[in-house]
mmCIF file of C-alpha atoms in Angstrom:
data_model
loop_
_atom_site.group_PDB
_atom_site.id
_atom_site.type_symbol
_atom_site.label_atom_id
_atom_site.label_comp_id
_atom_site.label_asym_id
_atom_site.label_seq_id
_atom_site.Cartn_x
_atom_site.Cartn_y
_atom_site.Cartn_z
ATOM 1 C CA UNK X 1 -68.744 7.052 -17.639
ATOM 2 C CA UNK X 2 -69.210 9.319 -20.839
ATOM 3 C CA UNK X 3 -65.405 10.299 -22.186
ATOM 4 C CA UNK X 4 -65.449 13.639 -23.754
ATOM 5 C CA UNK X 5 -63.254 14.301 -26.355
ATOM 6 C CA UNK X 6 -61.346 17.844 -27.197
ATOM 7 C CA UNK X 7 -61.182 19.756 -30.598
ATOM 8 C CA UNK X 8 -57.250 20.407 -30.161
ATOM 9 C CA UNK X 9 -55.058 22.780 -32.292
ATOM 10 C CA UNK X 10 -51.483 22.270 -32.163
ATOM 11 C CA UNK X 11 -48.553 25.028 -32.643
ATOM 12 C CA UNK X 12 -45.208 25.451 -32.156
ATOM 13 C CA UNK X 13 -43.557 27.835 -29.738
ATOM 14 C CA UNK X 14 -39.611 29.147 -30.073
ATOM 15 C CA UNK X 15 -37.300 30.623 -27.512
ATOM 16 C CA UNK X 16 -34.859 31.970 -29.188
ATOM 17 C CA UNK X 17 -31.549 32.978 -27.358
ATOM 18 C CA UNK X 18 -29.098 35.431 -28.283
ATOM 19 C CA UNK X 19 -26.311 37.117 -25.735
ATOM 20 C CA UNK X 20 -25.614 41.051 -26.616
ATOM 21 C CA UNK X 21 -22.254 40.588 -24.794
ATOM 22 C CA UNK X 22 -23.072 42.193 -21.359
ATOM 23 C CA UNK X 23 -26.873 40.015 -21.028
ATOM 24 C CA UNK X 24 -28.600 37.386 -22.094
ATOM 25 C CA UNK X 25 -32.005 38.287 -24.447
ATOM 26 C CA UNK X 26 -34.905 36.266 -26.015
ATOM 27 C CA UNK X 27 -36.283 37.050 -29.272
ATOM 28 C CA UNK X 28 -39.837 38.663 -28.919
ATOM 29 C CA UNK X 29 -42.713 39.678 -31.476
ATOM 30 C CA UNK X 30 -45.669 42.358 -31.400
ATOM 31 C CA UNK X 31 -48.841 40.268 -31.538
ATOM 32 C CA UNK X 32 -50.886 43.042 -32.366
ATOM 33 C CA UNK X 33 -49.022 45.622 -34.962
ATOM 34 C CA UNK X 34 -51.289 48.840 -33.881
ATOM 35 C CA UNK X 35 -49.891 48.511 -29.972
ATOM 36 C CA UNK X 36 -47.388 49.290 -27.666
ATOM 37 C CA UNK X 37 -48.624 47.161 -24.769
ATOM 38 C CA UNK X 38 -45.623 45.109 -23.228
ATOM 39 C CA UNK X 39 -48.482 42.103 -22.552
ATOM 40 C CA UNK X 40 -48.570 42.363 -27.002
ATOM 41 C CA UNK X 41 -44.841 40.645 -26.738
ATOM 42 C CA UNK X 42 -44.983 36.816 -26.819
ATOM 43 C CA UNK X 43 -42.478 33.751 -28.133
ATOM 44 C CA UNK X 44 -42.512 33.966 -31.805
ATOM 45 C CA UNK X 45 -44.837 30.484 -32.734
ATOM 46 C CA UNK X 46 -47.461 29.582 -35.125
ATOM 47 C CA UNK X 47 -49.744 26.972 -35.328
ATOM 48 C CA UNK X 48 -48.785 24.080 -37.649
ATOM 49 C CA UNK X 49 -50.164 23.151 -41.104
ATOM 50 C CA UNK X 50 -52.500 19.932 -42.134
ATOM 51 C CA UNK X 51 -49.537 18.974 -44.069
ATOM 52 C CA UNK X 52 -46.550 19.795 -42.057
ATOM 53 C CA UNK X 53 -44.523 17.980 -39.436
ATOM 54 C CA UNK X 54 -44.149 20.295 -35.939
ATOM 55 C CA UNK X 55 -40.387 20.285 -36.793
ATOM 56 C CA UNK X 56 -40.253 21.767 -39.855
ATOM 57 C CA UNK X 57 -43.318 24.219 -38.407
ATOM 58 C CA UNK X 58 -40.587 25.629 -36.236
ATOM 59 C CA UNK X 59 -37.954 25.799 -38.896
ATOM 60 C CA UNK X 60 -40.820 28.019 -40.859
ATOM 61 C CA UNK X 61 -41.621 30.201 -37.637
ATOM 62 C CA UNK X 62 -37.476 31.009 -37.644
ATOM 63 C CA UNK X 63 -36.924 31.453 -40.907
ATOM 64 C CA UNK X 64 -39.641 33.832 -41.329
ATOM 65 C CA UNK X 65 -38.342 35.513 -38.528
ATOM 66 C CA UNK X 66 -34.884 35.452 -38.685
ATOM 67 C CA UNK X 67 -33.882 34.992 -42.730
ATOM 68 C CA UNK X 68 -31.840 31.975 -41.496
ATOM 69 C CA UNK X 69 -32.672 28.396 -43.232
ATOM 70 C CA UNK X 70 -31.491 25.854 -40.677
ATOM 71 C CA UNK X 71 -31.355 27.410 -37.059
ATOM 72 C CA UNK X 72 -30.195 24.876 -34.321
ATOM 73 C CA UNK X 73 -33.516 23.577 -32.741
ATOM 74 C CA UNK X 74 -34.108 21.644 -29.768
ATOM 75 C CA UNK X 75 -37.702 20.607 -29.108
ATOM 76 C CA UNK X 76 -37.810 20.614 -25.623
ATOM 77 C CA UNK X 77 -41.488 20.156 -24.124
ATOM 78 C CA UNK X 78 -44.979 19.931 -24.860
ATOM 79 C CA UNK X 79 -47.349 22.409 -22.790
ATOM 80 C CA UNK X 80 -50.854 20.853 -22.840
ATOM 81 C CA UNK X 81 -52.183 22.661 -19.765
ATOM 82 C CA UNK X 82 -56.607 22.656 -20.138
ATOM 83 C CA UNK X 83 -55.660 26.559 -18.901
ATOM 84 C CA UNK X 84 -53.148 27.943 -21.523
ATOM 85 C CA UNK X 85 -55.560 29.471 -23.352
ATOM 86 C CA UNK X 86 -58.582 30.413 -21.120
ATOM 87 C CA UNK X 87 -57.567 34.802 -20.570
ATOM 88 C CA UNK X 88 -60.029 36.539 -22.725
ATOM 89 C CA UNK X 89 -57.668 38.238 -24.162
ATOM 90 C CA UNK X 90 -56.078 35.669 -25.260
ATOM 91 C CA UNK X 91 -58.763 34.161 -26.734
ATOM 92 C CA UNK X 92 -59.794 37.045 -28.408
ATOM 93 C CA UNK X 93 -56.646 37.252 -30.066
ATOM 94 C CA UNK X 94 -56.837 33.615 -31.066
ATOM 95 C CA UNK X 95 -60.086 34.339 -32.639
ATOM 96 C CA UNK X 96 -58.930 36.841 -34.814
ATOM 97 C CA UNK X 97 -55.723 35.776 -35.885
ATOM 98 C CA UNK X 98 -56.940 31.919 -36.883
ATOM 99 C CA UNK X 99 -61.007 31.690 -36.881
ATOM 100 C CA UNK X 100 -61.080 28.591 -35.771
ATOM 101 C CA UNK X 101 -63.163 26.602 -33.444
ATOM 102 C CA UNK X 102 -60.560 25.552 -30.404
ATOM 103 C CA UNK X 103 -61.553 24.207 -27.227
ATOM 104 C CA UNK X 104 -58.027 23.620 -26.148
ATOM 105 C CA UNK X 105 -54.498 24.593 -27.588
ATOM 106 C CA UNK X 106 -51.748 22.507 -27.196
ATOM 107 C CA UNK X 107 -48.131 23.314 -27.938
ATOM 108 C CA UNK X 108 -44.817 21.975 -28.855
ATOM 109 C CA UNK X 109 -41.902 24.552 -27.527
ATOM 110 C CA UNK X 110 -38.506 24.404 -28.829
ATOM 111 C CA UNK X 111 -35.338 26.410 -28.122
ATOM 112 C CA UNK X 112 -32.501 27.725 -30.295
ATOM 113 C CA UNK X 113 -29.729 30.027 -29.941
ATOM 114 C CA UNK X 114 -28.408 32.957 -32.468
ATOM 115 C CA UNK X 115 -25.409 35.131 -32.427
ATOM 116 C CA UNK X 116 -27.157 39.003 -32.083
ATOM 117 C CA UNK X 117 -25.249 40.353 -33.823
ATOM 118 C CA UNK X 118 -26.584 38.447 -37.160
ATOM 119 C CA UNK X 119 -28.565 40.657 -39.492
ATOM 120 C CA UNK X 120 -32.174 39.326 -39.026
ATOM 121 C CA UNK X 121 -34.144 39.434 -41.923
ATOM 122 C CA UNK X 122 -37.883 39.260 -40.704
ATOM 123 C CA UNK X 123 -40.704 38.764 -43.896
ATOM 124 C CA UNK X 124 -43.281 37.282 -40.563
ATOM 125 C CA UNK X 125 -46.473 37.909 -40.252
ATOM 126 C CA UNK X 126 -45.251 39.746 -36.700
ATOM 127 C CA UNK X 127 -43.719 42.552 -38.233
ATOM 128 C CA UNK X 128 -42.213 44.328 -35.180
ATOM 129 C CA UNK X 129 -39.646 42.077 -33.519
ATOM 130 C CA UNK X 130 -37.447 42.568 -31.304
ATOM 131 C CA UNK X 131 -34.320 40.929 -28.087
ATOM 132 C CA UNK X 132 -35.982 41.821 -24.601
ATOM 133 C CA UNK X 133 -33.193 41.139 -21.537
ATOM 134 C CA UNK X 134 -34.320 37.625 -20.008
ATOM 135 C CA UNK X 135 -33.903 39.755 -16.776
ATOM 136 C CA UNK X 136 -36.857 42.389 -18.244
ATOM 137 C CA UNK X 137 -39.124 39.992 -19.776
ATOM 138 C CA UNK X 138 -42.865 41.047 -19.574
ATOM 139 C CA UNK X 139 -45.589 39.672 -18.739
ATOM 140 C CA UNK X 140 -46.977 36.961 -21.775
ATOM 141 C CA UNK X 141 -49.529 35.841 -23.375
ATOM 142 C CA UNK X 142 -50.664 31.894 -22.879
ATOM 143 C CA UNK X 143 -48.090 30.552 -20.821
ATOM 144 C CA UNK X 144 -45.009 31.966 -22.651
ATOM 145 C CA UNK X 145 -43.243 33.384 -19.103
ATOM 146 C CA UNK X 146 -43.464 28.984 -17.999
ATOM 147 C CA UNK X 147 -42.066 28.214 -21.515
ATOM 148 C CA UNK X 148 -39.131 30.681 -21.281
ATOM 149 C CA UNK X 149 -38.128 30.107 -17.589
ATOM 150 C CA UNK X 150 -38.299 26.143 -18.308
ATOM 151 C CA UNK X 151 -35.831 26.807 -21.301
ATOM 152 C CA UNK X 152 -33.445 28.175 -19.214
ATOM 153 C CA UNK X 153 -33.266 25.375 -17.182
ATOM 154 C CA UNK X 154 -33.018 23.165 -20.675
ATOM 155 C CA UNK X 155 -30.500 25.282 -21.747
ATOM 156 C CA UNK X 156 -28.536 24.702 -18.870
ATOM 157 C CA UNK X 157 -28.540 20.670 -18.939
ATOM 158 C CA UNK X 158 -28.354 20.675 -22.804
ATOM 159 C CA UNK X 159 -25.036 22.819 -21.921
ATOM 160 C CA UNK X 160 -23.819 20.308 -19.629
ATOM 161 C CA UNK X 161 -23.940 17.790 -21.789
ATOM 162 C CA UNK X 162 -22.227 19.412 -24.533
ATOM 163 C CA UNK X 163 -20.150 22.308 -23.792
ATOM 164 C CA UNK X 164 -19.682 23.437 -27.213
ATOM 165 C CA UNK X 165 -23.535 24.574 -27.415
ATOM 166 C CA UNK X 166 -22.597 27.716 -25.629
ATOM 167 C CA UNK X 167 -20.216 29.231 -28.136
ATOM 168 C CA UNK X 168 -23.009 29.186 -30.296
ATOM 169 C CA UNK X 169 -24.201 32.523 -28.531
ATOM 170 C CA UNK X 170 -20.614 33.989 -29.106
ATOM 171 C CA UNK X 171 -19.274 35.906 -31.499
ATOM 172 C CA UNK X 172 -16.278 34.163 -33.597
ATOM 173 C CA UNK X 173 -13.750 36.060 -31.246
ATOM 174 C CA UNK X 174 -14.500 36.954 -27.717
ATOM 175 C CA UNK X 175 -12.502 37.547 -24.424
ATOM 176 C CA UNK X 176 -12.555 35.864 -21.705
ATOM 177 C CA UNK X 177 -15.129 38.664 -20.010
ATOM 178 C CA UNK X 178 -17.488 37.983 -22.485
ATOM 179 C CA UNK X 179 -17.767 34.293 -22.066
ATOM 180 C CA UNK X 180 -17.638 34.318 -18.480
ATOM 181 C CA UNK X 181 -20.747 37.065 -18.462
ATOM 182 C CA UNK X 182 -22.519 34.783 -20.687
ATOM 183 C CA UNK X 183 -21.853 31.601 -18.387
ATOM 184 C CA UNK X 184 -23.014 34.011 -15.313
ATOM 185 C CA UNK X 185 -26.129 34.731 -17.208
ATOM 186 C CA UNK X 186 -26.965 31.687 -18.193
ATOM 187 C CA UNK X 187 -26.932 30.541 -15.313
ATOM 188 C CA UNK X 188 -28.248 33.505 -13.052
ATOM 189 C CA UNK X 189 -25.456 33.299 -11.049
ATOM 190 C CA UNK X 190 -21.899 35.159 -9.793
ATOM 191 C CA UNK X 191 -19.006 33.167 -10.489
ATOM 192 C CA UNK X 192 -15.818 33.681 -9.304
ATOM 193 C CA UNK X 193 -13.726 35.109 -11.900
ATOM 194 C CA UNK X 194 -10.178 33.596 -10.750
ATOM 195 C CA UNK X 195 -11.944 29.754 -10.937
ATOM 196 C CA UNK X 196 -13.259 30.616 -14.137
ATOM 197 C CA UNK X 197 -10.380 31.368 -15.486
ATOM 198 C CA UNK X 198 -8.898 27.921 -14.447
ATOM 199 C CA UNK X 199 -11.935 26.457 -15.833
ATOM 200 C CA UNK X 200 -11.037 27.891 -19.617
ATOM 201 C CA UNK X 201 -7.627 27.237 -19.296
ATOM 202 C CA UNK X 202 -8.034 23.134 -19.190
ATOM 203 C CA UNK X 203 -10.341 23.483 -22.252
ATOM 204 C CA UNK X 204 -8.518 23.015 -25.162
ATOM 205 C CA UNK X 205 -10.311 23.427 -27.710
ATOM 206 C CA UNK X 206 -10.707 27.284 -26.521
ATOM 207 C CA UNK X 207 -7.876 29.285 -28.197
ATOM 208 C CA UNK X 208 -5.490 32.393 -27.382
ATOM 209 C CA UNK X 209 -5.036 34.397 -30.267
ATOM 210 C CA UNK X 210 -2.361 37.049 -30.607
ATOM 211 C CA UNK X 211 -5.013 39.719 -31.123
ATOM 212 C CA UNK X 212 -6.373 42.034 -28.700
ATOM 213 C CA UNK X 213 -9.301 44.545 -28.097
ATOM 214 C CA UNK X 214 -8.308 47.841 -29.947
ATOM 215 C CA UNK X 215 -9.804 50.919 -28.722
ATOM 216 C CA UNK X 216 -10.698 50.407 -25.516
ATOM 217 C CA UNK X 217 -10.439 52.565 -22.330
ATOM 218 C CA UNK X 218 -9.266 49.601 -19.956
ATOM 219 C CA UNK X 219 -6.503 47.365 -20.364
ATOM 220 C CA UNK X 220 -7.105 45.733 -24.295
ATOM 221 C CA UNK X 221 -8.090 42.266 -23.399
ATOM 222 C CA UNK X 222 -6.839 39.044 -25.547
ATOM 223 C CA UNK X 223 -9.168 37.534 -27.723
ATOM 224 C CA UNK X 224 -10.060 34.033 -27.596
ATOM 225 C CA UNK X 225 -11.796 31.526 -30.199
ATOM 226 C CA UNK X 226 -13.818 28.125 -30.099
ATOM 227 C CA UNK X 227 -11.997 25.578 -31.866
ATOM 228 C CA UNK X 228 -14.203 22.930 -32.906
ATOM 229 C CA UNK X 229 -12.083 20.476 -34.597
ATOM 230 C CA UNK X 230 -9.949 20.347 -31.493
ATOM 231 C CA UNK X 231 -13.280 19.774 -29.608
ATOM 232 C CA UNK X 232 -14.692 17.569 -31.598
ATOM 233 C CA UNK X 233 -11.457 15.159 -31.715
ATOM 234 C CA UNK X 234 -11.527 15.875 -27.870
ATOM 235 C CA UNK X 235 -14.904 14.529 -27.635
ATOM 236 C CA UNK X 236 -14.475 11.492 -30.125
ATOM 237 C CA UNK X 237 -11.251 10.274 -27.702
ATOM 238 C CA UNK X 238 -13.529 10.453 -25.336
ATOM 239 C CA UNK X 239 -16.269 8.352 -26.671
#
């Protein structure tokens, strides 16, 4: 029996997270400049270089992106499928954008999270960037929509394991509201308000400060803080 072997290209593939305090949003780019078709929005991603590892191929996607030298990155899953590349449009675009001769595209998808409100500094070759609601995501090229609904369910075990991953979506103070919509989107899920309450309360390394929300035409809300020497001594006792 003849074995046939492929001429593979590799590439990376980020979902980026970032929470805009009332939803949870993924960081998107315009594959093609000149339009305004949704289906043009895909995972920022590029392939990799002869001489690069896929690691710091990511880190370059990100920073190109975002202005930000080392982003937290998780590589998460490898998408190999004979079918990720096989619309016409997508090969099309593939064509244009690379020239070269690929029979099957293979990538490496990795997730990261960034506070929104960071200035983003984008010098990509994707000029047009921008956070899309994980609720309003549209339909993407390749297999982008498996890669971003498979993150959230990384997301969700990598928070599990370590709790402290989530107030890297947060900004340095937050109330208790915020956090709790960001657990609830996360998660795609209501959660009962009083129990989460209880929940933050037995976390110490989660902080009361005397400030509250100035401003404001409901009751001003305290502000809270992550406290990561207190978590990280928590978590060393632990151990």
């Amino acid at each position: 029996m003849k074995t046939n072997f492929i001429h593979t290209y590799v590439s990376v593939d980020c979902v980026v997270f970032g929470f805009d305090d009332n939803q949870l949003d993924i960081l998107l780019v315009q594959r093609n400049e000149e339009s305004d078709n949704l289906v043009d929005l895909k995972l920022p991603g590029s392939l990799i270089y002869d001489d690069e590892d896929v690691d710091d191929a990511a880190q370059r996607v990100l920073f190109e992106l975002t202005g930000i030298k080392k982003m937290t990155l998780k590589q998460f899953r490898c998408f190999a499928s004979p079918e990720r590349a096989n619309n016409p449009n997508d090969i099309k675009w593939l064509d244009k954008e690379y020239k070269p001769d690929i029979n099957r595209l293979i990538t490496v998808a990795y997730l990261s999270l960034c506070k929104i409100d960071r200035k983003l500094n984008n010098i990509s070759k994707y000029k047009n960037s921008q956070w899309c609601p994980i609720n309003k995501l549209p339909k993407m090229p390749f297999d982008h929509n498996q890669i971003v609904k498979e993150s959230l369910a990384e997301i969700r075990k990598w928070i599990e394991a370590e709790p402290a991953i989530i107030f890297e979506l947060l900004p340095q103070k937050f109330t208790i509201s915020q956090i709790h919509r960001l657990y609830e989107a996360v998660y795609d899920k209501k959660i009962d308000i009083r129990n989460f309450h209880k929940k933050i309360a037995i976390m110490p390394y989660v902080i009361a400060l005397e400030e509250k929300q100035k401003d404001v035409s409901h009751r001003a809300a305290r502000y809270y803080k992550f406290d990561k020497v207190t978590y990280n001594k928590r978590k060393t006792n632990i151990q």
